[in-house]
Coordinates of C-alpha atoms and ligand atoms in Angstrom, one line a residue:
M552 CA 120.6 115.4 137.1
K553 CA 121.8 118.2 139.6
K554 CA 123.5 115.5 141.8
V555 CA 125.0 113.9 139.2
F556 CA 126.5 117.2 138.1
A557 CA 127.7 117.9 141.6
I558 CA 129.8 114.8 141.7
A559 CA 131.2 115.4 138.2
F560 CA 132.0 118.9 139.4
I561 CA 134.0 117.5 142.7
F562 CA 135.7 114.8 141.0
A563 CA 136.9 117.4 138.1
S564 CA 137.9 119.8 140.7
F565 CA 140.0 116.7 142.3
Q566 CA 141.5 116.0 138.7
L567 CA 142.5 119.6 138.7
L568 CA 144.1 119.7 141.8
A569 CA 146.2 116.5 140.8
Q570 CA 147.3 118.3 137.7
S571 CA 147.7 121.9 139.2
N572 CA 150.7 122.6 137.9
Y573 CA 149.6 121.8 134.2
W574 CA 149.0 124.5 131.8
Q575 CA 148.6 124.5 128.1
Q576 CA 147.9 127.4 125.5
H577 CA 144.6 127.8 123.9
V578 CA 143.9 129.5 120.4
S579 CA 140.6 129.7 118.4
Y580 CA 141.3 130.0 114.2
T581 CA 138.9 131.7 112.2
I582 CA 139.9 130.6 108.5
E583 CA 138.3 132.0 104.9
A584 CA 140.3 130.2 102.4
E585 CA 139.5 130.0 98.5
L586 CA 140.8 127.4 96.3
N587 CA 141.6 128.2 92.6
H588 CA 141.5 124.9 91.0
Q589 CA 142.8 126.0 87.5
N590 CA 146.2 127.0 89.1
H591 CA 146.0 124.9 92.5
Q592 CA 146.4 128.3 94.4
I593 CA 144.8 128.9 97.8
K594 CA 144.1 132.9 99.3
G595 CA 143.4 132.8 102.7
K596 CA 142.5 134.8 105.8
E597 CA 143.4 133.7 109.3
K598 CA 142.8 135.3 112.6
L599 CA 144.2 133.7 115.9
V600 CA 143.1 134.6 119.5
L601 CA 145.7 133.2 121.1
T602 CA 145.4 132.9 125.0
N603 CA 148.6 132.7 127.1
N604 CA 148.1 130.5 129.7
S605 CA 151.6 129.6 130.6
P606 CA 153.5 131.7 133.3
D607 CA 155.6 133.4 130.7
T608 CA 155.6 136.6 128.9
L609 CA 155.6 135.9 125.1
T610 CA 157.6 138.3 123.0
K611 CA 157.2 136.0 119.8
V612 CA 154.9 133.8 118.3
Y613 CA 156.1 131.1 115.4
F614 CA 154.2 129.3 112.7
H615 CA 154.5 126.2 110.7
L616 CA 154.8 126.5 106.9
Y617 CA 154.5 123.0 106.3
W618 CA 154.4 123.2 102.5
N619 CA 157.5 125.1 102.1
A620 CA 159.3 121.4 102.6
F621 CA 158.1 120.5 99.4
Q622 CA 160.3 122.6 97.5
P623 CA 163.8 121.4 95.7
G624 CA 166.6 121.8 98.4
S625 CA 164.4 122.2 101.3
M626 CA 165.5 120.1 104.5
M627 CA 162.9 117.3 103.7
D628 CA 164.5 117.0 100.2
V629 CA 168.0 116.9 100.8
R630 CA 167.3 114.6 104.2
S631 CA 165.3 112.2 102.0
R632 CA 168.2 112.0 99.3
N633 CA 170.7 111.5 101.8
I634 CA 169.0 109.1 104.5
E635 CA 170.1 105.3 103.9
D636 CA 166.6 103.9 103.6
P637 CA 164.6 106.3 102.1
D638 CA 160.8 106.4 102.0
P639 CA 160.0 105.5 98.6
R640 CA 156.9 107.8 98.6
V641 CA 159.5 110.9 98.9
G642 CA 162.7 109.3 97.4
S643 CA 164.1 111.9 95.0
R644 CA 160.7 113.4 93.9
I645 CA 160.9 116.9 95.7
A646 CA 164.1 117.4 93.9
V647 CA 162.1 117.2 90.3
L648 CA 159.5 119.3 91.2
K649 CA 158.7 122.1 88.7
P650 CA 157.7 125.7 89.8
N651 CA 154.0 124.8 89.2
E652 CA 154.4 121.7 91.3
I653 CA 155.8 122.9 94.4
G654 CA 154.1 123.8 97.5
I655 CA 154.5 127.1 98.9
Q656 CA 153.1 128.7 101.9
K657 CA 153.4 132.4 102.2
V658 CA 152.2 134.7 104.9
M659 CA 152.0 138.2 103.3
S660 CA 151.0 140.3 106.3
I661 CA 150.5 139.9 109.8
S662 CA 149.1 141.9 112.9
Q663 CA 148.3 141.7 116.2
D664 CA 145.3 143.4 117.6
G665 CA 145.7 145.9 114.4
K666 CA 148.9 146.4 114.5
N667 CA 151.6 145.5 111.6
L668 CA 154.2 142.8 112.9
S669 CA 157.4 142.0 111.4
L670 CA 157.9 138.6 110.2
S671 CA 161.0 136.2 109.2
E672 CA 160.7 133.1 107.2
R673 CA 163.0 130.3 107.3
E674 CA 161.5 127.6 104.9
T675 CA 158.8 125.9 107.2
I676 CA 159.0 128.3 110.5
L677 CA 157.8 131.8 110.6
E678 CA 159.1 133.9 113.1
V679 CA 157.1 136.8 114.2
T680 CA 157.9 139.6 116.7
L681 CA 155.0 140.7 118.6
A682 CA 154.2 144.4 119.2
K683 CA 153.2 144.1 122.2
P684 CA 154.5 141.2 124.6
L685 CA 151.8 138.7 125.6
L686 CA 151.5 138.3 129.6
P687 CA 150.6 135.4 131.2
G688 CA 146.9 134.8 131.5
K689 CA 146.2 137.3 128.4
K690 CA 144.8 137.1 125.3
T691 CA 146.0 138.7 121.8
T692 CA 144.4 138.7 118.4
L693 CA 146.6 138.1 115.4
A694 CA 145.5 138.5 111.7
L695 CA 147.0 137.3 108.7
D696 CA 147.0 136.9 104.9
F697 CA 148.1 133.8 103.5
E698 CA 148.9 132.6 99.9
A699 CA 149.7 129.1 99.2
Q700 CA 150.2 126.6 96.3
V701 CA 149.1 122.8 96.6
P702 CA 152.0 121.0 96.1
V703 CA 151.9 117.7 93.8
Q704 CA 151.5 115.2 96.7
I705 CA 154.4 113.9 97.6
R706 CA 153.8 112.7 101.2
R707 CA 150.3 112.8 102.8
S708 CA 149.4 116.3 101.8
G709 CA 149.1 117.8 98.4
R710 CA 147.1 117.3 95.1
N711 CA 146.3 114.4 92.5
N712 CA 147.2 111.7 94.6
A713 CA 148.3 108.3 93.3
E714 CA 144.6 107.1 93.4
G715 CA 143.5 110.2 91.6
V716 CA 142.0 112.2 94.3
D717 CA 142.5 116.0 93.6
Y718 CA 143.1 117.5 96.8
S719 CA 144.6 115.8 100.3
M720 CA 144.6 119.1 102.0
S721 CA 146.7 118.8 105.3
Q722 CA 148.7 121.0 106.8
W723 CA 147.6 123.3 104.5
Y724 CA 147.3 126.8 106.6
P725 CA 149.8 128.6 108.6
K726 CA 149.8 126.8 112.2
L727 CA 151.0 128.3 115.2
C728 CA 153.6 126.5 116.7
E729 CA 153.1 125.1 120.4
Y730 CA 154.5 126.7 123.5
D731 CA 154.7 124.2 126.4
K732 CA 156.8 123.5 129.8
D733 CA 159.7 122.8 127.7
G734 CA 159.2 125.9 125.7
W735 CA 158.6 126.5 122.0
N736 CA 158.4 123.5 119.4
L737 CA 159.9 124.6 116.3
S738 CA 161.4 121.2 114.7
P739 CA 161.6 122.0 110.9
Y740 CA 159.6 119.7 109.0
V741 CA 161.3 116.9 107.7
G742 CA 158.6 114.7 107.2
R743 CA 157.8 112.8 110.1
E744 CA 155.3 113.8 113.3
F745 CA 153.5 116.5 114.4
Y746 CA 152.2 118.8 117.4
G747 CA 149.6 121.4 117.6
V748 CA 148.0 123.8 120.1
W749 CA 144.6 123.1 121.2
G750 CA 141.8 125.1 120.3
D751 CA 138.7 125.5 118.0
F752 CA 138.4 125.9 114.3
D753 CA 135.9 127.9 112.7
V754 CA 136.8 127.3 108.7
S755 CA 135.2 128.4 105.5
L756 CA 136.1 126.9 102.5
T757 CA 135.4 128.2 99.0
V758 CA 135.8 125.8 96.1
D759 CA 134.2 125.0 92.8
T760 CA 130.3 123.5 93.3
S761 CA 131.7 120.3 91.4
Y762 CA 133.7 119.4 94.6
M763 CA 132.6 117.4 97.5
I764 CA 134.5 118.1 100.7
G765 CA 135.3 115.6 103.5
A766 CA 137.0 117.2 106.6
T767 CA 137.3 117.9 110.5
G768 CA 134.5 119.5 112.0
Y769 CA 131.0 119.8 111.7
L770 CA 129.3 121.3 108.4
Q771 CA 127.3 124.4 109.4
Q772 CA 125.0 125.2 106.8
P773 CA 124.4 121.4 105.3
E774 CA 121.1 122.5 103.3
T775 CA 123.0 125.1 101.3
I776 CA 125.5 122.4 100.5
G777 CA 123.6 119.0 99.9
K778 CA 125.8 116.6 98.8
G779 CA 124.7 113.9 101.3
Y780 CA 125.1 116.3 104.4
A781 CA 121.2 117.3 103.9
P782 CA 118.7 117.5 101.3
L783 CA 119.5 120.6 99.1
A784 CA 117.3 123.6 99.9
K785 CA 117.9 125.3 96.9
P786 CA 120.0 125.1 93.6
Y787 CA 123.7 126.5 93.7
S788 CA 123.5 130.3 92.3
S789 CA 126.8 130.7 91.3
S790 CA 130.1 128.6 90.2
K791 CA 131.6 128.5 93.8
I792 CA 130.2 127.9 97.3
T793 CA 131.5 128.2 100.7
W794 CA 131.6 125.4 103.0
R795 CA 131.7 126.3 106.6
F796 CA 133.1 123.8 109.3
V797 CA 133.5 124.1 113.2
A798 CA 135.7 122.2 115.1
P799 CA 135.6 122.5 119.0
Q800 CA 138.5 121.3 121.1
V801 CA 141.0 120.0 118.5
H802 CA 144.5 120.9 117.4
D803 CA 144.5 120.5 113.6
F804 CA 141.9 120.8 110.7
V805 CA 142.3 118.6 107.5
W806 CA 140.0 118.3 104.8
A807 CA 139.9 116.6 101.0
A808 CA 138.0 117.5 97.9
D809 CA 137.2 115.6 94.6
P810 CA 134.1 116.0 92.3
K811 CA 134.3 112.1 92.1
F812 CA 133.7 111.3 95.7
V813 CA 130.4 109.6 96.9
H814 CA 129.5 110.3 100.2
K815 CA 128.3 107.6 102.7
K816 CA 126.7 108.0 106.2
T817 CA 125.8 105.6 109.1
K818 CA 125.9 105.8 112.7
T819 CA 127.4 104.1 115.7
A820 CA 125.1 102.4 118.5
D821 CA 125.5 105.7 120.7
G822 CA 125.1 108.0 117.7
I823 CA 128.2 109.1 116.3
D824 CA 127.9 110.0 112.5
L825 CA 130.3 108.1 110.5
H826 CA 131.2 110.1 107.1
F827 CA 132.5 108.0 104.2
F828 CA 134.5 109.6 101.0
H829 CA 135.5 107.6 98.1
M830 CA 136.1 107.7 94.4
D831 CA 133.0 106.9 92.6
E832 CA 134.6 103.5 91.2
A833 CA 133.0 100.2 90.9
P834 CA 135.1 98.1 93.2
L835 CA 135.6 100.5 96.0
H836 CA 132.0 100.4 96.6
K837 CA 132.0 96.9 97.6
T838 CA 135.0 97.3 99.9
W839 CA 133.8 100.7 101.4
D840 CA 130.4 99.2 102.2
T841 CA 132.2 96.3 104.4
L842 CA 134.2 98.9 105.9
M843 CA 131.2 100.8 107.3
T844 CA 130.0 97.8 108.9
V845 CA 133.3 96.7 110.4
M846 CA 133.6 100.8 111.4
V847 CA 130.4 100.7 113.6
K848 CA 131.7 97.7 115.4
S849 CA 135.2 99.0 116.1
F850 CA 133.8 102.3 117.3
A851 CA 131.9 100.2 120.3
I852 CA 135.1 98.4 121.1
A853 CA 137.5 101.0 121.1
N854 CA 134.7 103.4 123.4
R855 CA 134.6 100.4 125.8
K856 CA 138.3 99.6 125.9
F857 CA 139.8 102.8 125.4
G858 CA 137.3 105.5 126.3
Q859 CA 134.3 107.2 124.8
Y860 CA 135.0 109.0 121.8
P861 CA 133.7 112.7 122.8
Y862 CA 133.2 114.3 119.1
H863 CA 129.9 113.5 117.2
Q864 CA 131.4 112.8 114.1
F865 CA 134.2 110.8 112.4
S866 CA 135.2 110.8 108.6
F867 CA 136.9 108.2 106.7
I868 CA 138.5 110.2 103.4
Q869 CA 140.0 108.3 100.7
G870 CA 143.3 110.4 100.3
G871 CA 147.1 111.2 101.0
D872 CA 149.5 108.3 100.3
G873 CA 148.6 105.5 103.2
G874 CA 147.0 106.5 106.1
M875 CA 146.9 109.5 108.0
E876 CA 145.2 110.8 111.2
Y877 CA 143.5 114.0 111.7
P878 CA 141.2 115.2 114.6
M879 CA 137.8 113.5 113.8
A880 CA 139.0 112.5 110.4
T881 CA 141.6 110.2 108.1
L882 CA 142.7 110.5 105.0
M883 CA 143.7 106.9 103.5
V884 CA 144.2 104.9 100.6
G885 CA 141.2 103.5 99.4
K886 CA 142.0 101.2 96.5
T887 CA 143.4 98.1 98.7
P888 CA 142.0 94.8 99.5
I889 CA 139.1 94.7 102.3
N890 CA 141.8 93.0 104.8
S891 CA 144.1 96.2 104.8
L892 CA 141.5 98.7 104.0
V893 CA 139.7 97.6 107.5
G894 CA 143.5 97.4 109.2
T895 CA 144.5 101.0 108.3
A896 CA 140.8 102.4 109.2
I897 CA 141.0 101.1 112.4
H898 CA 144.4 102.2 113.1
E899 CA 143.6 105.6 111.9
K900 CA 140.7 105.7 113.9
M901 CA 142.5 104.8 116.9
H902 CA 144.7 107.5 116.2
N903 CA 141.8 109.7 117.5
W904 CA 142.4 108.6 120.8
Y905 CA 146.2 108.5 120.6
Y906 CA 147.1 111.8 119.1
G907 CA 143.6 113.0 118.5
I908 CA 142.1 113.3 122.2
L909 CA 145.7 112.6 124.2
G910 CA 147.4 114.9 122.3
T911 CA 151.1 113.8 123.1
N912 CA 153.9 115.5 121.4
E913 CA 154.4 113.2 118.6
A914 CA 157.8 114.5 117.6
K915 CA 159.3 113.8 121.1
Y916 CA 157.2 110.6 122.3
P917 CA 156.1 109.0 118.8
W918 CA 155.8 105.9 120.3
M919 CA 153.2 107.0 122.3
D920 CA 150.8 108.0 119.5
E921 CA 152.0 105.1 116.8
G922 CA 152.9 102.6 119.4
F923 CA 149.4 102.8 121.5
T924 CA 147.5 103.3 118.6
S925 CA 149.2 100.0 116.6
Y926 CA 148.2 98.1 120.3
A927 CA 144.9 99.4 120.2
E928 CA 144.4 98.2 116.7
D929 CA 146.0 95.0 117.2
M930 CA 143.3 94.4 120.5
I931 CA 140.5 95.7 118.4
L932 CA 141.1 93.5 115.3
R933 CA 141.6 90.5 117.7
E934 CA 138.4 91.0 119.0
I935 CA 136.6 91.3 116.1
Q936 CA 138.3 88.4 113.8
G937 CA 139.2 86.4 116.8
G938 CA 142.0 84.1 116.8
K939 CA 144.6 82.5 119.0
G940 CA 148.1 83.4 120.6
N941 CA 149.8 86.9 121.4
P942 CA 147.7 89.4 119.4
L943 CA 150.6 91.6 118.6
N944 CA 152.7 88.6 117.1
A945 CA 154.1 90.5 113.8
A946 CA 155.0 93.6 116.4
Y947 CA 157.5 91.5 118.4
Q948 CA 158.8 89.6 115.5
A949 CA 159.5 93.0 113.8
Y950 CA 160.7 94.5 117.0
F951 CA 163.1 91.1 117.4
R952 CA 164.6 91.7 114.0
M953 CA 165.4 95.3 115.2
A954 CA 166.7 94.4 118.6
L955 CA 169.3 92.0 116.9
S956 CA 170.1 93.8 114.2
G957 CA 172.3 96.3 116.4
R958 CA 170.9 99.5 114.6
E959 CA 168.3 99.9 117.5
E960 CA 168.0 103.7 118.6
P961 CA 166.1 104.4 121.9
L962 CA 162.5 105.4 122.2
T963 CA 163.7 108.6 124.0
T964 CA 165.0 109.4 120.5
H965 CA 163.2 112.7 118.8
A966 CA 161.2 111.4 115.6
D967 CA 163.3 113.8 113.4
S968 CA 166.8 112.5 114.8
Y969 CA 166.2 108.5 113.9
H970 CA 169.0 107.8 111.5
W971 CA 167.0 105.0 109.9
N972 CA 163.2 105.2 108.8
T973 CA 163.0 101.5 108.9
H974 CA 163.9 101.7 112.8
F975 CA 162.1 105.1 113.7
S976 CA 158.9 103.1 112.4
N977 CA 160.0 99.8 114.1
G978 CA 160.7 101.5 117.0
S979 CA 157.8 104.0 117.4
Y980 CA 155.2 101.4 115.9
N981 CA 156.5 97.9 117.6
K982 CA 158.4 98.8 120.3
G983 CA 155.7 101.4 121.3
S984 CA 152.8 98.5 121.2
I985 CA 155.2 96.0 122.9
F986 CA 155.3 98.6 125.6
L987 CA 151.8 98.5 126.6
H988 CA 151.2 94.6 126.0
Q989 CA 154.4 93.7 128.0
L990 CA 153.1 96.3 130.8
S991 CA 150.0 93.9 130.9
S992 CA 151.9 91.0 131.6
I993 CA 153.7 93.1 134.7
V994 CA 150.4 94.6 136.4
G995 CA 147.9 92.2 134.9
Q996 CA 145.9 92.8 131.6
P997 CA 142.6 93.9 133.9
V998 CA 144.7 96.4 135.7
L999 CA 146.3 97.6 132.1
D1000 CA 142.5 98.1 130.7
Q1001 CA 141.9 100.2 133.5
V1002 CA 145.2 102.3 133.5
L1003 CA 144.6 103.1 129.3
L1004 CA 140.6 104.3 130.5
K1005 CA 142.3 106.5 133.5
Y1006 CA 144.9 107.9 131.4
F1007 CA 142.1 108.7 128.9
D1008 CA 140.0 110.2 131.5
Q1009 CA 142.5 112.2 133.0
W1010 CA 144.3 113.2 129.8
K1011 CA 141.8 113.9 127.2
F1012 CA 142.1 117.1 125.4
K1013 CA 145.8 117.5 126.7
H1014 CA 149.3 116.9 126.0
P1015 CA 150.2 114.0 128.2
T1016 CA 153.9 112.8 128.8
P1017 CA 155.4 109.5 129.5
Q1018 CA 155.7 110.4 133.3
D1019 CA 151.8 111.1 133.2
L1020 CA 151.1 107.8 132.2
K1021 CA 153.2 105.9 134.4
K1022 CA 152.1 108.0 137.7
I1023 CA 148.5 106.4 136.7
A1024 CA 149.8 103.0 136.1
E1025 CA 151.8 103.3 139.6
K1026 CA 148.5 104.3 141.4
E1027 CA 146.3 101.7 139.7
S1028 CA 148.6 98.7 140.1
G1029 CA 150.0 99.6 143.6
M1030 CA 153.8 99.0 142.1
D1031 CA 156.9 101.0 141.4
L1032 CA 156.9 101.0 137.7
E1033 CA 160.0 103.7 137.0
W1034 CA 162.3 100.8 136.2
Y1035 CA 160.4 99.7 133.2
W1036 CA 159.8 103.4 132.1
E1037 CA 163.4 103.9 132.1
Q1038 CA 164.6 100.8 130.8
W1039 CA 162.3 100.2 127.8
I1040 CA 162.0 104.0 126.6
G1041 CA 165.5 105.2 127.6
T1042 CA 167.7 102.1 126.4
V1043 CA 167.9 99.4 123.9
N1044 CA 168.4 96.8 126.8
T1045 CA 166.8 93.6 125.6
V1046 CA 164.8 90.7 127.8
D1047 CA 165.9 87.3 128.0
Y1048 CA 165.0 84.8 130.7
A1049 CA 166.4 81.5 130.5
L1050 CA 165.2 77.9 132.3
R1051 CA 168.7 76.3 133.4
Q1052 CA 167.9 73.8 135.6
V1053 CA 165.1 71.3 136.8
T1054 CA 166.1 69.2 139.8
Q1055 CA 164.5 67.3 142.7
N1056 CA 164.7 68.8 145.9
P1057 CA 165.9 65.3 147.5
K1058 CA 164.2 66.6 151.4
S1059 CA 160.8 67.5 149.6
G1060 CA 160.7 65.6 146.9
Q1061 CA 159.4 68.3 144.7
T1062 CA 160.8 69.9 141.8
E1063 CA 163.2 73.2 141.8
L1064 CA 163.9 75.4 138.5
V1065 CA 166.6 77.7 138.4
L1066 CA 166.1 80.6 136.1
E1067 CA 168.7 82.7 134.7
R1068 CA 168.6 86.5 133.7
V1069 CA 170.6 86.4 130.6
G1070 CA 169.1 90.2 128.8
R1071 CA 170.2 93.2 130.7
M1072 CA 166.5 94.3 131.1
P1073 CA 164.9 92.8 134.0
M1074 CA 161.6 91.4 133.9
P1075 CA 158.9 90.1 135.9
V1076 CA 158.3 86.0 134.8
D1077 CA 155.3 84.0 134.8
V1078 CA 156.0 80.2 134.7
E1079 CA 153.3 77.7 133.4
V1080 CA 153.7 74.1 134.7
I1081 CA 151.3 71.4 133.2
L1082 CA 150.8 68.1 134.8
E1083 CA 150.4 65.2 133.9
D1084 CA 146.5 64.7 134.7
S1085 CA 146.6 68.3 132.1
S1086 CA 145.9 70.6 135.3
K1087 CA 147.9 73.9 135.1
M1088 CA 150.0 76.0 137.7
I1089 CA 150.5 79.0 137.1
F1090 CA 153.4 81.0 138.9
T1091 CA 154.3 84.6 138.7
I1092 CA 157.6 86.1 140.0
P1093 CA 157.7 89.5 140.4
L1094 CA 160.6 91.9 140.5
A1095 CA 161.8 93.3 143.5
A1096 CA 161.9 96.6 142.0
M1097 CA 158.1 96.4 141.7
Q1098 CA 157.4 96.8 145.1
G1099 CA 154.3 94.4 144.5
S1100 CA 153.0 91.6 142.4
K1101 CA 150.0 91.4 140.3
T1102 CA 147.2 89.5 141.6
K1103 CA 144.7 88.9 138.4
D1104 CA 145.9 88.4 134.8
V1105 CA 144.7 86.6 131.9
Y1106 CA 145.1 83.0 133.1
D1107 CA 141.9 80.9 133.9
G1108 CA 143.3 79.7 137.0
P1109 CA 144.8 81.2 140.2
L1110 CA 148.0 82.5 140.1
F1111 CA 150.8 82.0 142.7
S1112 CA 152.8 84.9 143.7
C1113 CA 156.4 84.1 144.6
T1114 CA 159.1 86.0 146.4
P1115 CA 160.3 88.6 144.6
W1116 CA 163.6 88.6 142.5
P1117 CA 166.2 91.6 142.8
W1118 CA 167.3 92.4 139.3
T1119 CA 171.0 92.3 140.8
H1120 CA 170.6 88.5 141.3
P1121 CA 171.5 86.6 138.0
F1122 CA 170.1 83.4 139.3
Y1123 CA 166.4 82.5 141.0
T1124 CA 165.3 79.1 142.4
I1125 CA 161.6 78.3 142.8
E1126 CA 160.3 75.1 144.1
I1127 CA 157.3 73.4 142.3
P1128 CA 154.5 72.2 144.7
H1129 CA 153.2 69.4 142.5
G1130 CA 152.6 66.8 145.0
N1131 CA 152.6 63.1 143.6
K1132 CA 151.7 64.2 140.4
K1133 CA 154.4 64.5 137.5
I1134 CA 155.1 67.3 135.8
L1135 CA 154.4 67.0 131.6
S1136 CA 156.0 70.5 131.0
I1137 CA 157.4 74.0 132.3
Q1138 CA 157.3 77.0 130.2
L1139 CA 158.3 80.5 131.1
D1140 CA 156.5 83.5 130.2
P1141 CA 153.6 81.3 128.8
T1142 CA 151.4 84.3 127.1
E1143 CA 154.7 85.3 125.3
R1144 CA 153.8 89.1 126.4
L1145 CA 157.6 89.1 126.9
A1146 CA 159.8 90.5 124.7
D1147 CA 162.1 87.9 125.1
V1148 CA 164.5 88.1 122.4
N1149 CA 165.3 84.1 122.9
R1150 CA 162.5 82.0 123.2
K1151 CA 164.5 78.5 122.8
N1152 CA 165.8 78.8 126.1
Q1153 CA 162.3 78.9 128.5
S1154 CA 160.9 75.5 128.0
W1155 CA 160.9 72.0 129.7
P1156 CA 161.5 69.2 128.2
W1157 CA 164.6 71.3 126.3
D1158 CA 164.0 72.9 123.0
K1159 CA 165.6 70.7 120.7
S1160 CA 166.8 73.4 118.4
S1161 CA 168.3 75.4 121.3
T1162 CA 172.0 75.5 121.9
T1163 CA 171.7 76.6 125.2
K1164 CA 169.9 73.9 127.1
G1165 CA 169.6 73.7 130.8
Q1166 CA 170.6 70.7 133.0
M1167 CA 167.7 67.9 132.9
L1168 CA 168.1 66.3 136.1
V1169 CA 164.5 65.3 136.3
Q1170 CA 162.8 63.1 133.5
P1171 CA 159.1 64.6 132.5
A1172 CA 156.2 62.6 132.5
S1173 CA 155.3 60.8 129.5
K1174 CA 152.7 62.2 127.7
Ligands
ZN2188 ZN1 149.9 105.7 113.1

C-alpha cells in the first residue's frame, strides 16, 4: 500500500514538473436556493471562496447571468432572428416571451469579506469591482443574494419543456467567469458553449415535497428525502424539503425537478451508481429500462478506452431540449426510439470525459469537446453494436458536404463567431471527430488509444488546450505533428490523394505506382495491394514532415514502411514487390480514415464513374 503510494507520488511529481507553468483558479460554492413553483421564481444565497492561483493581481471579478439571454431584444434573441439558419428550437421564440415567461437572473447585493461591493450588470455578464485586490496565491470570500425567474424553456434551461418536464435547471445560478492564462473569458451568452472554474459545490435546494430531483453531486441526507435515494426515515414534516448535494472537483452544477419523475438505479461493474430519472409514462419505462443495461456496458468500454470515470455517480435525467452535458449528469430528451435514446445517452455521458473531466474551453475549442465526444460515441457504439467499415462514416459524409460547400470555417473559429449554425455543428462535431480518427491513421490506432489515455491522466480536472494534446501525441508516436494540428484545425484545406499511374518497371518486372497529392492538405497514405491469391500487402507512406512512421495499426498483416513523401513534391513513386504473382487490385487509404474528398481516384482497376482516371499500363489479374 505504502509502496504504491510512493510510486504514485513520484509519478505525480513528474507530471507536475511537466506542467510546472500551468495554473488554474479554484472556487468553492455554497448555494442555498428556494424554488417557488407557483411563480417559477428562485431566491438564493451564494457564497464563493475564490483562490487566485494566477500570477496576476485581480481587481475585479465577473459572473455569468445566463438566463438574462431569454429576454426579448437580448443578444441571443437578435442573433437568432438574424442568422441565416436559425436553430428551430430558438428561432424567434425569445422575442414573444411575456414578462412572466422570460428568464431573469439578478444579483441583489454582493460583498467581499463582509464589505459591500459595487456591481454593473450587462445582460449576461456581471462586473464586480473588488474592495480589496486579490493578490496571487490569496483567497477571498464573496457572498451574494440573487433572485431569478425560470424562463419558459427555450434552449436547454427552463421550465415546462416540450416533453412536460417542469424544471430543467442549468446555468441557473450566478456563475463565476473563468480567468486563465489568456485573461478573463467574458463571452456574452448567445446560445452555444460554456467554460467554468474548477471547484467544489455544496448546494441546498428547497422545493415542494412533491418534486423529485436529479442533480450533479451526491445527495447528503438521502434518508430524509427518500424518493428512491434511500428508505425514508420519517414522514416529511412540512410542505417543503431541502435537498443538499455536494459535488467535489467539478466546474458546473445542474438539477432537474418534476413530481412525475420516476427514479431508477443500477451499478456499473466497478461500482459507479447510475441514476435514471424519466417521466412516469408507460412507453418510457420500456426504453429507459433497456437504456440502463446498455449504459452499464458503455461505462465499462469508456473506462477501458478513454480513462477511468473518477466520480462515484452519474445521472441520466429527462429534461432540456435534446441532449446536454453537465458534470456527473446529463439532461436529455426521453421520448425517443431506443436507438436514438442510446446514441444520445452515450454521447452526453462521454461528455463527462471531454468537457466534464477534461475541461477544455468549449467556446474557443468546441471541436475538442463535441468532436472528441462524437469520436468516443461512435467507437463505443461500434463495440456495442458491431458492424463493418468506418465507424465514423456519417461524420465523414457530413464533413465532405461542408468542405465542398465553400462555406466551411476553420476550427480555430470561436464557437459564437461561426456564421452558420450548420457549419458550427458540422465543424465541431464532425470535423472534430474526424480529427482523432484521421490521427489514428497517421500514428496508428494502438498509439492513438494510448495518447487518449495519457491525455486523460495528465489533464483530468484541468483545462487542456490543443497544444497540450499535441505534445502527448508527439511523445507517444515519436513524430512531429505540428503540420497536422496547423492544417486540420487552422485551415480549410482538404485532403485528396490520387493513384495516377500503374506501370511495369522494365528492369525489375515489378509494378510501379505513381501517386499524386491533389488536395492542399498533405497526409501520410496507406496503400493496400491484393494479389491474385487473395494475399494482401499494406504499405504506409509517411510524410517527411512527420520525422517518423507508424509501426502498428489496424491491419492484420505486416505494415511495410516506405521512404517519406515530402509535402513539397506533388508526385510520389512506389514499387510493389509482388514477385511472380499478379496484382488483383490496389487501394489507397483502404480503411477510409483519411477525409479524402474524392475517393474515386484512388483505386485500381480504375473506378468506372471517375472522370479523372489514371493511366493503365498494366492489366489487372482476372478474378
Ligand atoms: Zn455534445
